[in-house]
Structures are given as structure tokens and as C-alpha cells.
Amino acid sequence: MSIGSRWASGSPRPSYSSTTSEFALPRGLDAPQPAGPEHEGSAFSTPRTYSARDAPPAFTPATGIPLVSLTKDAPWQDRMRTMLRMPVTERPAPEPVHKEDESGPAVPRVLDLTLRIGELLLAGGEGAEDVETAMFAVCRSYGLDRCEPNVTFTLLSISHQPSLVDDPVTASRTVRRRGTDYTRLGAVYRLVDDLSDPETAIPLEEAYRRLAEMRRNRHPYPGWVLTASGGLLAGAASVLVGGDAVVFVAAALGAMLGDRLAWLCAGRGLPEFYQFTVAAMPPAAIGVALTLAHVDVNASAVITGGLFALLPGRALVAGVQDGLTGFYITASARLLEVMYFFVGIVSGVLLVLYFGVKLGTQLNPDAALSLSERPLIQIAASMLLSLTFAVLLQQERSTVLAVTLNGGVAWSVYGAMHYAGGLSPVASTAAAAGLVGLFGQLLSRYRFASALPYTTAAIGPLLPGSATYFGLLSIAQNDVDKGLVSLTKAAALAMAIAIGVNLGSEISRLFLRLPGGSAGGRRAAKRTRGF
């Protein structure tokens, strides 16, 4: 029987004048109804169905949960990082401050400002945990203590919920373009520092104005200075691995030519993979050409110096740091980006070396670079390398001297341990990188700034340029096994650099006393395996 005939037989048609819900009780179901309207209670009140007699055993220890107090004299990075690494239920609430205007700024505008600040930090190469720390500090400075920032490789989001019975407000922002400008990074950190200072009380409009000025400001160094710095970096790296004056000039010319070709590709809209491939060709071509011309120079040092200017050490350190601090999605994306850049460099160098071998170039992968005993020249070359690297990173002029000295110390420690002490290059690199991270954290923590400007350029002398070159040369000469061994060594050195820098930073925060606090006040990081 059809539906229409059933209605025609006398059954009442349903009325569509009133809407209903699929969760409503059907008619005819005799279910016990509450005697009166149930009042909505607070999330902190005892539930109606709770019974203390039938309650499950509590997991709270008999001594209770220890109270966490954060000294105001500590740097805001340490205070906010401690908050982020604690469970939400154990985070201390901010002290109530009497304000004349109790309403405060609108929550969506505060979240928008927080996302814009996080975007600049993430686009500048800052680690995911440090970006979340800055975002959390901005929210708490405007009274939004119940905030949860979340950072991935290209997406930032933040959620604010005033209480468990209020609707949350969530906002997100996508980072579509990234660039290296540590001057802008330092300005953003100064803004977050001023916002975290309760005595400053920067209005929201003033914060927006300062943020707009940061976006409009031009880079501190023009394009020709960056090109010249890339050439000097390659020349210093070639001297660092045994080159002379002729090798210095050849490596500098190759790096500058590669930089100009990369800028040309960038202007045509080519992806960064092809930019790295094109930039790696001129130094390798100059080294092959000098060998074909029978010029008495160390062609291996020329090609190695050109590779130093291209190796993505900054992205590698940030990727490993994100992995060590528990941001595995962001770490995987950063390391995948490093892999693509490295494959681009490998493709460019291998293409040139392959044609050089076909033309009869006598490049010997078994011949180690002539690392003669000239420590003073090598220390000077390492400092020049760090100086030019700092210029390429668009650092503030006030930080260039500190990072130059830090790079010289890094190479001195590496040379003393590897050449004088006879230790393995991986262990020596890790120790030198750890010292770089320690000094970088010391230089940044009391200036309330980022540690990247003090560490990234200082690890330049430790980058595995020679191991990368000899691995590629062996592969070009059909000795794949030896090439893979050399590339594996290069990967081990790169990981030693990244882990050493992160370990040095963690040691500084773990053992050094905070101003006005104790060394044991810092909470542990996320625990993911139940112990």
C-alpha cells in the first residue's frame, strides 16, 4: 500500500507547520521526563550524576599537584615556553590586574595580531616552538590566558575559550611566502618583548602600527652587497679547505655568477629547486674548466667553496630542532624541503661533473683536500665566512660582530678536537655546534631576542661541503658505493650540527640560573611514550 493511499484511508497527515529534530523522542514513547527545567551549571561544579561513593579511584598523588610559580624577572621566552610545555590544567592563571577599561580589545583582533606576528616569525625561519611561545606571550599580554596556538609548516591557528561553558573563537593564517630577514625577525621579538612587559601597556593600535612598519621596511643590505657576500663566503670556504689566492678568486667568481643566475630564475618564477640547481653549476664549471686548462690550482677547493654558499644549513637546523621539541609534522616538512634543495644542488653539480669526466677532466675523488697546518689563516677564513653569512641572512649590524666571533670560536674548537686531538669529524662538529648553540642562547636570552641571528651564521664553517663534493664526484665517475659513503658522512655531519646547536640551547636553559629564579624551575618537554 502506498503512502498516499495510507493517508487517504483515514490516517492523519503529518503537520509541517512545526519543525522537529531527529534527536527528539518519538510520540508514544513513555520516557520519564524531568520534573522541572534543568539549569545549566558551571563546568567547575559537581555533575548531577556524580556520587562520591561510586567514584573511581583518583590519580592525583597524596601530596597533591605542586604549585608552579613563574618569576617575572625571567625572560618571557623561558616563561612562555614553560607554560606551553605544561598540561593545560596545570598552567598558572595570570594575576588579576585592575584596569580602567575592563572590556579590553576585541578577541578577534587580538587573535589576528597574534597570527600576524607568528606569520613573520615562521616565515623568517624561526622554530615552531619559538613561534608558539611568541604567540602565547602576545595573547597573555592582552589578557587572553586560555589560548592554544598551533603551528605547522605553512599554517598557523589559535583558539581562545574564555571558559568551558563559552564558545571558543578560532582563527588561522596561511604562510604562503617565506624569506630570510633576521633584521625583521629581531624587530618582531622586540615588539613581543614590549607587549610582554606589564609596565609598557602597548595599545592594540600601536602594535598594529609597529607591525606595519616592519613589513614596509626595506632590507638593510642591497642586492649587490648580497651578491658580493656570497662570493666572499665561497672564497673564504675554499681557503678554509686548503685553497690559495687563485682558488679564492675562482670560487668567489663562481658563487657570484651562480647567485645572479638564481636571481634571474627567481624573476622568471621558477621554483627554488631549479634556482639551487642553476646556482650550483657555475662553481663546478669553473673548477672543471681550470682542470681542463691545466692550471695548477686545487679545483676541488673551488667547487667545495661554491657548495658552502648553497647548503641549506638554516633550514636543516630548524627542521631538526622542531623534531627534537616534538613538532614532528613541521620537522618532516622542513627536512623534506632540505632534501629537495640538496637534490637540486646535487643535480647541478653532477651534471657539470658528468660532462667534465666525458671531456677527460682528471678529478681524483681519492685526493683529500690539502689541509695544511695554518690555523691562523683558517680561523680568519672562518670568521670571514660567518661575517658574509650574516650579511646574506640580513642580520642587524649590531649582531654581526658577535656572530663573527662565534664562528671563529666554532672553527677553533673543531680544529683543536679534530686536527690536534685526532677525534672523529662528527664528534668534533657536534661539540663545536653545541658551543655555538650555547653562546647563541647566552647572547640572546638577556637581550630578549631570537637566538637564530647568533647561531645560524656561526655554523657556516662547519657545513659539510667537502664531503658532499667528493661524494658527488665519486658518483659521477660511476663509483656509487664510495659516493654514497661520502654523502652519508655529509648527512651525519649535518645532523651533528643541528643536534649540537639544539643541545647547546637546551643546556643553557637547563643549567643556567634565571634572573630571580632557580635552575630547576623549567618543566620538561612533551612526553609521548608514557614515561
Coordinates of C-alpha atoms in Angstrom, one line a residue:
M1 CA 0.0 0.0 0.0
S2 CA 1.4 3.3 -1.0
I3 CA 1.9 6.2 1.3
G4 CA -0.7 8.3 -0.4
S5 CA -3.4 5.6 0.0
R6 CA -2.5 5.1 3.6
W7 CA -3.1 8.8 4.3
A8 CA -6.3 8.6 2.3
S9 CA -7.6 5.7 4.4
G10 CA -8.1 8.0 7.4
S11 CA -4.6 8.3 8.9
P12 CA -3.9 11.9 9.9
R13 CA -1.4 13.6 7.6
P14 CA 1.7 14.9 9.4
S15 CA 1.8 18.6 10.1
Y16 CA 4.8 20.5 8.7
S17 CA 3.9 23.7 10.5
S18 CA 6.3 22.9 13.4
T19 CA 9.8 21.7 12.9
T20 CA 11.3 18.8 14.9
S21 CA 14.7 17.2 15.4
E22 CA 16.0 13.8 14.8
F23 CA 17.1 13.6 18.4
A24 CA 13.5 14.3 19.7
L25 CA 11.6 11.5 21.4
P26 CA 9.0 9.8 19.1
R27 CA 5.4 10.0 20.0
G28 CA 4.0 7.3 22.2
L29 CA 7.3 6.6 24.0
D30 CA 6.7 6.8 27.7
A31 CA 10.0 8.0 28.8
P32 CA 10.4 9.6 32.3
Q33 CA 10.7 13.3 31.9
P34 CA 12.4 15.6 34.4
A35 CA 10.2 17.3 36.9
G36 CA 11.3 20.7 36.0
P37 CA 13.7 22.6 33.7
E38 CA 17.3 21.6 34.3
H39 CA 19.5 24.5 35.0
E40 CA 22.8 24.7 33.1
G41 CA 25.6 24.5 35.6
S42 CA 29.2 25.6 35.5
A43 CA 32.0 23.3 34.2
F44 CA 33.6 23.5 37.6
S45 CA 30.5 22.5 39.6
T46 CA 29.9 18.9 40.6
P47 CA 27.9 17.0 37.9
R48 CA 24.3 15.9 38.8
T49 CA 25.1 12.2 38.3
Y50 CA 28.3 12.3 40.4
S51 CA 28.5 10.2 43.5
A52 CA 31.5 10.3 45.8
R53 CA 30.8 6.7 47.0
D54 CA 30.8 5.3 43.5
A55 CA 33.6 7.5 42.1
P56 CA 36.6 5.8 40.5
P57 CA 40.0 5.9 42.3
A58 CA 41.7 9.3 41.9
F59 CA 45.1 9.5 40.2
T60 CA 46.1 12.7 42.0
P61 CA 49.1 11.9 44.3
A62 CA 48.6 12.2 48.0
T63 CA 51.0 15.1 48.1
G64 CA 48.9 17.0 45.6
I65 CA 50.0 18.7 42.4
P66 CA 52.9 21.0 43.0
L67 CA 52.2 24.7 42.5
V68 CA 54.1 26.2 39.6
S69 CA 55.3 29.8 40.1
L70 CA 57.0 31.7 37.3
T71 CA 59.2 34.6 38.3
K72 CA 58.6 37.8 36.4
D73 CA 62.3 38.5 36.2
A74 CA 62.9 35.6 33.9
P75 CA 62.9 36.2 30.1
W76 CA 59.5 35.9 28.5
Q77 CA 60.7 33.2 26.2
D78 CA 61.5 31.0 29.2
R79 CA 58.2 31.8 31.0
M80 CA 56.0 31.2 27.9
R81 CA 58.0 28.0 26.9
T82 CA 57.4 26.6 30.4
M83 CA 53.7 27.4 30.1
L84 CA 53.5 25.7 26.7
R85 CA 55.2 22.5 27.9
M86 CA 52.8 22.1 30.8
P87 CA 49.4 20.5 30.7
V88 CA 46.6 23.0 30.3
T89 CA 45.1 22.1 33.7
E90 CA 48.4 22.9 35.5
R91 CA 49.1 26.3 33.9
P92 CA 49.1 29.0 36.4
A93 CA 46.5 31.7 35.8
P94 CA 47.8 35.3 35.4
E95 CA 47.5 37.6 38.3
P96 CA 44.4 39.8 38.1
V97 CA 45.3 43.4 37.2
H98 CA 42.9 46.2 37.7
K99 CA 42.3 48.1 34.5
E100 CA 40.3 51.3 34.0
D101 CA 38.8 49.8 30.8
E102 CA 37.7 46.3 31.8
S103 CA 36.4 45.5 28.4
G104 CA 39.8 45.4 26.7
P105 CA 40.4 44.9 23.0
A106 CA 38.2 42.6 20.9
V107 CA 39.2 39.0 21.0
P108 CA 39.2 38.5 17.2
R109 CA 41.6 41.5 16.8
V110 CA 44.0 40.2 19.4
L111 CA 44.0 36.8 17.7
D112 CA 44.6 38.4 14.3
L113 CA 47.6 40.4 15.7
T114 CA 48.9 37.2 17.2
L115 CA 48.7 35.3 13.9
R116 CA 50.4 38.2 12.0
I117 CA 53.3 38.1 14.5
G118 CA 53.5 34.4 14.2
E119 CA 53.5 34.6 10.4
L120 CA 56.5 36.9 10.4
L121 CA 58.4 34.6 12.8
L122 CA 57.6 31.4 10.9
A123 CA 58.4 33.0 7.5
G124 CA 61.7 34.2 8.9
G125 CA 62.8 30.6 9.7
E126 CA 62.0 30.5 13.5
G127 CA 61.4 27.1 15.1
A128 CA 57.8 26.0 15.6
E129 CA 58.1 26.0 19.4
D130 CA 59.5 29.5 19.5
V131 CA 56.7 30.7 17.3
E132 CA 54.1 29.2 19.6
T133 CA 55.9 30.8 22.5
A134 CA 55.7 34.3 21.0
M135 CA 52.1 33.8 20.1
F136 CA 51.2 32.7 23.6
A137 CA 53.0 35.7 25.0
V138 CA 51.1 38.1 22.8
C139 CA 47.7 36.6 23.9
R140 CA 48.5 36.7 27.6
S141 CA 49.7 40.2 27.3
Y142 CA 46.2 41.2 26.3
G143 CA 44.5 39.1 29.0
L144 CA 43.7 36.0 26.9
D145 CA 45.2 33.3 29.1
R146 CA 43.0 30.4 27.8
C147 CA 44.7 30.3 24.3
E148 CA 46.1 27.4 22.4
P149 CA 48.4 28.2 19.5
N150 CA 49.2 25.6 16.9
V151 CA 52.0 25.9 14.3
T152 CA 52.7 23.7 11.3
F153 CA 55.0 24.3 8.3
T154 CA 52.6 26.6 6.4
L155 CA 49.6 27.0 8.7
L156 CA 49.1 28.9 12.0
S157 CA 46.0 28.7 14.1
I158 CA 45.0 29.8 17.5
S159 CA 41.9 29.2 19.7
H160 CA 40.6 31.1 22.6
Q161 CA 37.9 29.8 25.0
P162 CA 37.1 32.1 28.0
S163 CA 35.7 29.1 30.0
L164 CA 34.4 25.6 29.4
V165 CA 30.8 26.9 29.0
D166 CA 31.6 29.6 26.5
D167 CA 32.0 29.2 22.8
P168 CA 35.6 29.1 21.5
V169 CA 37.0 31.6 19.0
T170 CA 39.4 30.2 16.4
A171 CA 41.4 31.9 13.7
S172 CA 44.0 30.7 11.3
R173 CA 46.5 32.1 8.8
T174 CA 48.5 30.5 6.0
V175 CA 52.2 31.3 5.3
R176 CA 52.5 31.3 1.6
R177 CA 55.8 33.1 1.2
R178 CA 58.9 32.9 3.2
G179 CA 62.1 34.9 3.2
T180 CA 65.2 35.4 5.3
D181 CA 65.4 38.7 7.0
Y182 CA 66.8 38.5 10.5
T183 CA 66.5 42.3 11.0
R184 CA 62.8 42.0 10.7
L185 CA 62.9 38.9 13.0
G186 CA 64.7 41.0 15.7
A187 CA 62.1 43.8 15.3
V188 CA 59.3 41.3 15.9
Y189 CA 61.0 40.0 19.0
R190 CA 61.4 43.5 20.4
L191 CA 57.7 44.0 19.8
V192 CA 56.8 40.8 21.6
D193 CA 59.1 41.8 24.5
D194 CA 57.4 45.2 24.8
L195 CA 54.0 43.6 24.8
S196 CA 55.1 41.1 27.5
D197 CA 56.3 44.0 29.7
P198 CA 53.3 44.9 32.1
E199 CA 54.8 48.4 32.6
T200 CA 54.7 49.2 28.9
A201 CA 51.0 48.6 28.2
I202 CA 51.1 49.0 24.4
P203 CA 47.7 49.5 22.9
L204 CA 46.5 47.3 20.1
E205 CA 46.6 50.0 17.5
E206 CA 50.2 50.9 18.4
A207 CA 51.1 47.2 18.0
Y208 CA 49.5 47.1 14.6
R209 CA 51.3 50.3 13.5
R210 CA 54.7 48.8 14.5
L211 CA 53.9 45.6 12.7
A212 CA 53.0 47.5 9.6
E213 CA 56.3 49.4 9.8
M214 CA 58.2 46.1 9.9
R215 CA 56.5 44.9 6.8
R216 CA 57.3 48.2 4.9
N217 CA 60.9 48.4 6.0
R218 CA 63.4 47.6 3.3
H219 CA 66.2 45.1 3.7
P220 CA 69.3 46.5 5.4
Y221 CA 71.7 45.4 2.6
P222 CA 71.1 46.0 -1.2
G223 CA 71.3 43.2 -3.8
W224 CA 74.9 43.9 -4.9
V225 CA 76.1 43.6 -1.3
L226 CA 74.4 40.2 -1.0
T227 CA 76.0 39.0 -4.3
A228 CA 79.4 40.2 -3.1
S229 CA 78.9 38.5 0.2
G230 CA 78.0 35.2 -1.5
G231 CA 81.3 35.4 -3.4
L232 CA 83.3 36.2 -0.3
L233 CA 81.6 33.4 1.5
A234 CA 82.6 30.9 -1.2
G235 CA 86.2 32.3 -1.3
A236 CA 86.6 32.0 2.5
A237 CA 85.2 28.5 2.4
S238 CA 87.7 27.5 -0.3
V239 CA 90.6 28.9 1.8
L240 CA 89.2 27.0 4.8
V241 CA 89.6 23.7 2.9
G242 CA 93.1 24.4 1.6
G243 CA 92.8 26.9 -1.2
D244 CA 95.1 29.8 -2.1
A245 CA 94.6 33.2 -3.5
V246 CA 93.8 32.0 -7.0
V247 CA 91.3 29.5 -5.6
F248 CA 89.7 32.3 -3.5
V249 CA 89.1 34.4 -6.6
A250 CA 87.8 31.5 -8.7
A251 CA 85.4 30.3 -6.0
A252 CA 84.2 33.9 -5.5
L253 CA 83.5 34.4 -9.2
G254 CA 81.7 31.1 -9.5
A255 CA 79.5 31.8 -6.5
M256 CA 78.6 35.3 -7.7
L257 CA 77.7 34.1 -11.2
G258 CA 75.6 31.4 -9.7
D259 CA 73.8 33.9 -7.5
R260 CA 73.0 36.1 -10.4
L261 CA 71.7 33.2 -12.4
A262 CA 69.5 32.1 -9.4
W263 CA 68.1 35.7 -9.2
L264 CA 67.3 35.6 -12.9
C265 CA 65.4 32.3 -12.5
A266 CA 63.6 33.7 -9.5
G267 CA 62.5 36.7 -11.6
R268 CA 61.1 34.3 -14.2
G269 CA 59.0 32.5 -11.5
L270 CA 61.0 29.2 -11.4
P271 CA 60.7 27.2 -8.2
E272 CA 63.6 27.2 -5.7
F273 CA 64.6 23.7 -6.7
Y274 CA 65.7 24.9 -10.1
Q275 CA 67.2 28.0 -8.6
F276 CA 69.5 25.8 -6.5
T277 CA 70.3 23.7 -9.5
V278 CA 71.3 26.6 -11.6
A279 CA 73.3 28.3 -8.8
A280 CA 75.4 25.1 -8.3
M281 CA 76.6 24.9 -11.9
P282 CA 79.0 27.9 -12.2
P283 CA 81.4 27.0 -9.3
A284 CA 81.6 23.4 -10.6
A285 CA 82.1 24.6 -14.2
I286 CA 84.9 26.9 -13.2
G287 CA 86.6 24.1 -11.3
V288 CA 86.3 21.8 -14.3
A289 CA 87.5 24.5 -16.7
L290 CA 90.6 25.2 -14.6
T291 CA 91.4 21.5 -14.6
L292 CA 91.0 21.2 -18.4
A293 CA 93.2 24.3 -18.8
H294 CA 95.9 22.5 -16.8
V295 CA 96.1 25.4 -14.3
D296 CA 98.0 24.5 -11.2
V297 CA 95.1 25.1 -8.7
N298 CA 93.1 23.0 -6.4
A299 CA 89.9 22.6 -8.4
S300 CA 88.3 20.6 -5.6
A301 CA 88.6 23.6 -3.2
V302 CA 86.9 25.8 -5.8
I303 CA 83.9 23.5 -6.2
T304 CA 83.8 22.9 -2.4
G305 CA 83.7 26.7 -1.7
G306 CA 80.9 27.1 -4.1
L307 CA 78.9 24.4 -2.4
F308 CA 79.3 26.2 1.0
A309 CA 77.2 29.1 -0.2
L310 CA 74.3 26.9 -1.2
L311 CA 74.0 24.3 1.6
P312 CA 70.7 24.9 3.5
G313 CA 72.1 24.9 7.0
R314 CA 69.4 27.3 8.4
A315 CA 66.5 25.1 7.3
L316 CA 68.3 21.9 8.5
V317 CA 68.9 23.3 12.0
A318 CA 65.2 24.5 12.2
G319 CA 63.9 21.1 11.0
V320 CA 65.9 19.1 13.5
Q321 CA 65.0 21.5 16.3
D322 CA 61.3 21.0 15.5
G323 CA 61.7 17.3 15.6
L324 CA 63.6 17.3 18.9
T325 CA 61.0 19.5 20.5
G326 CA 58.1 17.3 19.4
F327 CA 56.8 19.2 16.3
Y328 CA 57.1 16.2 14.0
I329 CA 54.8 17.4 11.2
T330 CA 56.7 20.7 10.9
A331 CA 60.0 18.9 11.2
S332 CA 59.1 16.4 8.4
A333 CA 58.1 19.3 6.1
R334 CA 61.3 21.3 6.8
L335 CA 63.6 18.2 6.3
L336 CA 61.7 17.4 3.1
E337 CA 62.4 20.9 1.9
V338 CA 66.1 20.5 2.8
M339 CA 66.1 17.2 0.8
Y340 CA 64.7 18.9 -2.3
F341 CA 67.3 21.7 -2.0
F342 CA 70.1 19.2 -1.6
V343 CA 68.8 17.2 -4.6
G344 CA 68.8 20.4 -6.7
I345 CA 72.4 21.1 -5.7
V346 CA 73.4 17.5 -6.4
S347 CA 71.7 17.7 -9.8
G348 CA 73.5 20.9 -10.9
V349 CA 77.0 19.7 -9.7
L350 CA 76.6 16.2 -11.1
L351 CA 75.5 17.5 -14.5
V352 CA 78.7 19.6 -14.7
L353 CA 81.0 16.9 -13.4
Y354 CA 79.5 14.3 -15.7
F355 CA 80.3 16.5 -18.8
G356 CA 83.7 17.2 -17.3
V357 CA 84.5 13.5 -16.9
K358 CA 83.4 12.9 -20.5
L359 CA 85.8 15.7 -21.6
G360 CA 88.7 14.0 -19.9
T361 CA 88.9 16.0 -16.7
Q362 CA 91.3 14.4 -14.2
L363 CA 89.4 14.9 -11.0
N364 CA 90.5 12.5 -8.3
P365 CA 88.0 11.7 -5.5
D366 CA 90.6 9.9 -3.5
A367 CA 92.8 13.0 -3.2
A368 CA 91.9 14.7 0.1
L369 CA 91.9 18.4 0.3
S370 CA 95.3 19.8 1.3
L371 CA 94.5 20.8 4.8
S372 CA 97.9 22.2 5.7
E373 CA 98.7 23.3 9.2
R374 CA 97.8 27.0 9.0
P375 CA 95.4 27.6 11.9
L376 CA 95.5 31.4 11.9
I377 CA 94.6 31.6 8.3
Q378 CA 91.8 29.1 8.7
I379 CA 90.4 30.9 11.8
A380 CA 90.4 34.2 9.8
A381 CA 88.7 32.4 6.9
S382 CA 86.0 31.0 9.2
M383 CA 85.4 34.4 10.7
L384 CA 85.1 35.9 7.2
L385 CA 82.7 33.1 6.3
S386 CA 80.5 33.8 9.3
L387 CA 80.5 37.5 8.6
T388 CA 79.4 37.1 5.0
F389 CA 76.8 34.5 6.0
A390 CA 75.4 37.0 8.5
V391 CA 75.1 39.6 5.7
L392 CA 73.3 37.1 3.5
L393 CA 70.8 36.5 6.3
Q394 CA 70.1 40.2 6.5
Q395 CA 71.1 40.5 10.1
E396 CA 71.2 43.6 12.1
R397 CA 74.6 45.4 12.1
S398 CA 74.7 45.2 15.9
T399 CA 74.8 41.4 15.8
V400 CA 77.3 40.9 13.0
L401 CA 80.4 41.2 15.3
A402 CA 79.1 38.7 17.9
V403 CA 78.2 36.1 15.3
T404 CA 81.6 36.6 13.6
L405 CA 83.4 35.9 16.8
N406 CA 81.1 32.9 17.5
G407 CA 82.0 31.4 14.1
G408 CA 85.7 31.8 14.8
V409 CA 85.3 30.0 18.2
A410 CA 83.4 27.2 16.5
W411 CA 86.1 26.5 14.0
S412 CA 88.8 26.8 16.7
V413 CA 87.1 24.1 18.8
Y414 CA 86.6 21.9 15.7
G415 CA 90.2 22.3 14.7
A416 CA 91.5 21.6 18.1
M417 CA 89.5 18.5 18.6
H418 CA 89.8 17.0 15.0
Y419 CA 93.2 18.0 13.8
A420 CA 95.1 18.4 17.1
G421 CA 93.2 15.9 19.2
G422 CA 92.6 13.3 16.4
L423 CA 88.9 12.9 17.2
S424 CA 86.3 12.0 14.6
P425 CA 84.9 14.8 12.5
V426 CA 81.3 14.0 13.5
A427 CA 82.1 14.3 17.3
S428 CA 84.2 17.4 16.7
T429 CA 81.4 19.0 14.7
A430 CA 78.8 18.2 17.3
A431 CA 80.9 19.7 20.1
A432 CA 81.6 22.9 18.1
A433 CA 78.0 23.2 17.2
G434 CA 76.9 22.7 20.8
L435 CA 79.2 25.5 21.8
V436 CA 77.7 27.7 19.1
G437 CA 74.2 27.0 20.4
L438 CA 75.3 27.7 24.0
F439 CA 76.9 31.0 23.2
G440 CA 74.0 32.0 20.9
Q441 CA 71.5 31.3 23.7
L442 CA 73.6 33.3 26.1
L443 CA 73.8 36.3 23.7
S444 CA 70.1 36.3 23.0
R445 CA 68.4 35.4 26.4
Y446 CA 69.4 38.6 28.2
R447 CA 68.6 40.8 25.1
F448 CA 65.1 39.1 24.9
A449 CA 65.8 38.3 21.2
S450 CA 65.9 35.3 19.0
A451 CA 68.9 33.0 19.1
L452 CA 68.9 32.5 15.3
P453 CA 71.0 35.6 14.4
Y454 CA 73.7 34.4 16.8
T455 CA 73.8 30.8 15.8
T456 CA 72.9 30.3 12.1
A457 CA 75.8 32.2 10.6
A458 CA 78.2 30.8 13.1
I459 CA 77.7 27.2 12.0
G460 CA 78.7 28.2 8.4
P461 CA 82.3 27.0 8.8
L462 CA 81.1 23.6 10.0
L463 CA 78.9 22.8 7.0
P464 CA 79.9 19.5 5.2
G465 CA 80.9 21.0 1.8
S466 CA 83.9 18.8 1.1
A467 CA 82.2 15.5 2.0
T468 CA 79.3 16.5 -0.3
Y469 CA 81.6 17.3 -3.2
F470 CA 83.7 14.1 -3.0
G471 CA 80.5 12.1 -2.8
L472 CA 79.1 13.7 -6.0
L473 CA 82.5 13.3 -7.8
S474 CA 82.6 9.6 -7.0
I475 CA 79.0 9.1 -8.3
A476 CA 79.9 11.0 -11.5
Q477 CA 82.8 8.6 -12.0
N478 CA 80.5 5.5 -11.6
D479 CA 81.8 4.7 -8.1
V480 CA 78.4 4.8 -6.5
D481 CA 79.3 2.9 -3.3
K482 CA 82.1 5.3 -2.4
G483 CA 79.9 8.2 -3.3
L484 CA 77.1 7.1 -1.1
V485 CA 79.6 6.6 1.8
S486 CA 80.8 10.1 1.4
L487 CA 77.2 11.5 1.2
T488 CA 76.3 9.6 4.3
K489 CA 79.2 11.2 6.1
A490 CA 77.9 14.6 4.9
A491 CA 74.5 13.8 6.3
A492 CA 76.0 12.7 9.6
L493 CA 77.9 15.9 9.8
A494 CA 74.8 17.9 9.0
M495 CA 72.8 16.1 11.7
A496 CA 75.6 16.6 14.2
I497 CA 75.5 20.4 13.5
A498 CA 71.7 20.6 14.0
I499 CA 71.6 18.4 17.1
G500 CA 74.6 20.2 18.6
V501 CA 73.1 23.6 18.2
N502 CA 69.8 22.5 19.8
L503 CA 71.6 20.7 22.6
G504 CA 73.6 23.7 23.4
S505 CA 70.5 25.9 23.6
E506 CA 68.7 23.3 25.8
I507 CA 71.7 23.0 28.2
S508 CA 71.8 26.8 28.6
R509 CA 68.2 26.8 29.6
L510 CA 68.5 23.7 31.8
F511 CA 71.5 24.6 34.0
L512 CA 71.9 28.3 33.9
R513 CA 70.1 30.3 36.6
L514 CA 67.3 32.5 35.6
P515 CA 67.3 36.1 36.9
G516 CA 65.4 35.9 40.2
G517 CA 64.6 32.2 39.8
S518 CA 66.1 28.8 40.2
A519 CA 67.7 26.5 37.7
G520 CA 65.2 23.7 38.3
G521 CA 62.1 25.7 37.5
R522 CA 61.9 24.7 33.9
R523 CA 59.4 22.0 33.1
A524 CA 60.2 19.0 30.9
A525 CA 59.1 18.8 27.3
K526 CA 56.2 16.8 26.0
R527 CA 56.2 13.1 27.0
T528 CA 55.0 10.9 24.2
R529 CA 55.9 7.4 25.3
G530 CA 54.3 7.2 28.8
F531 CA 57.4 7.6 30.9

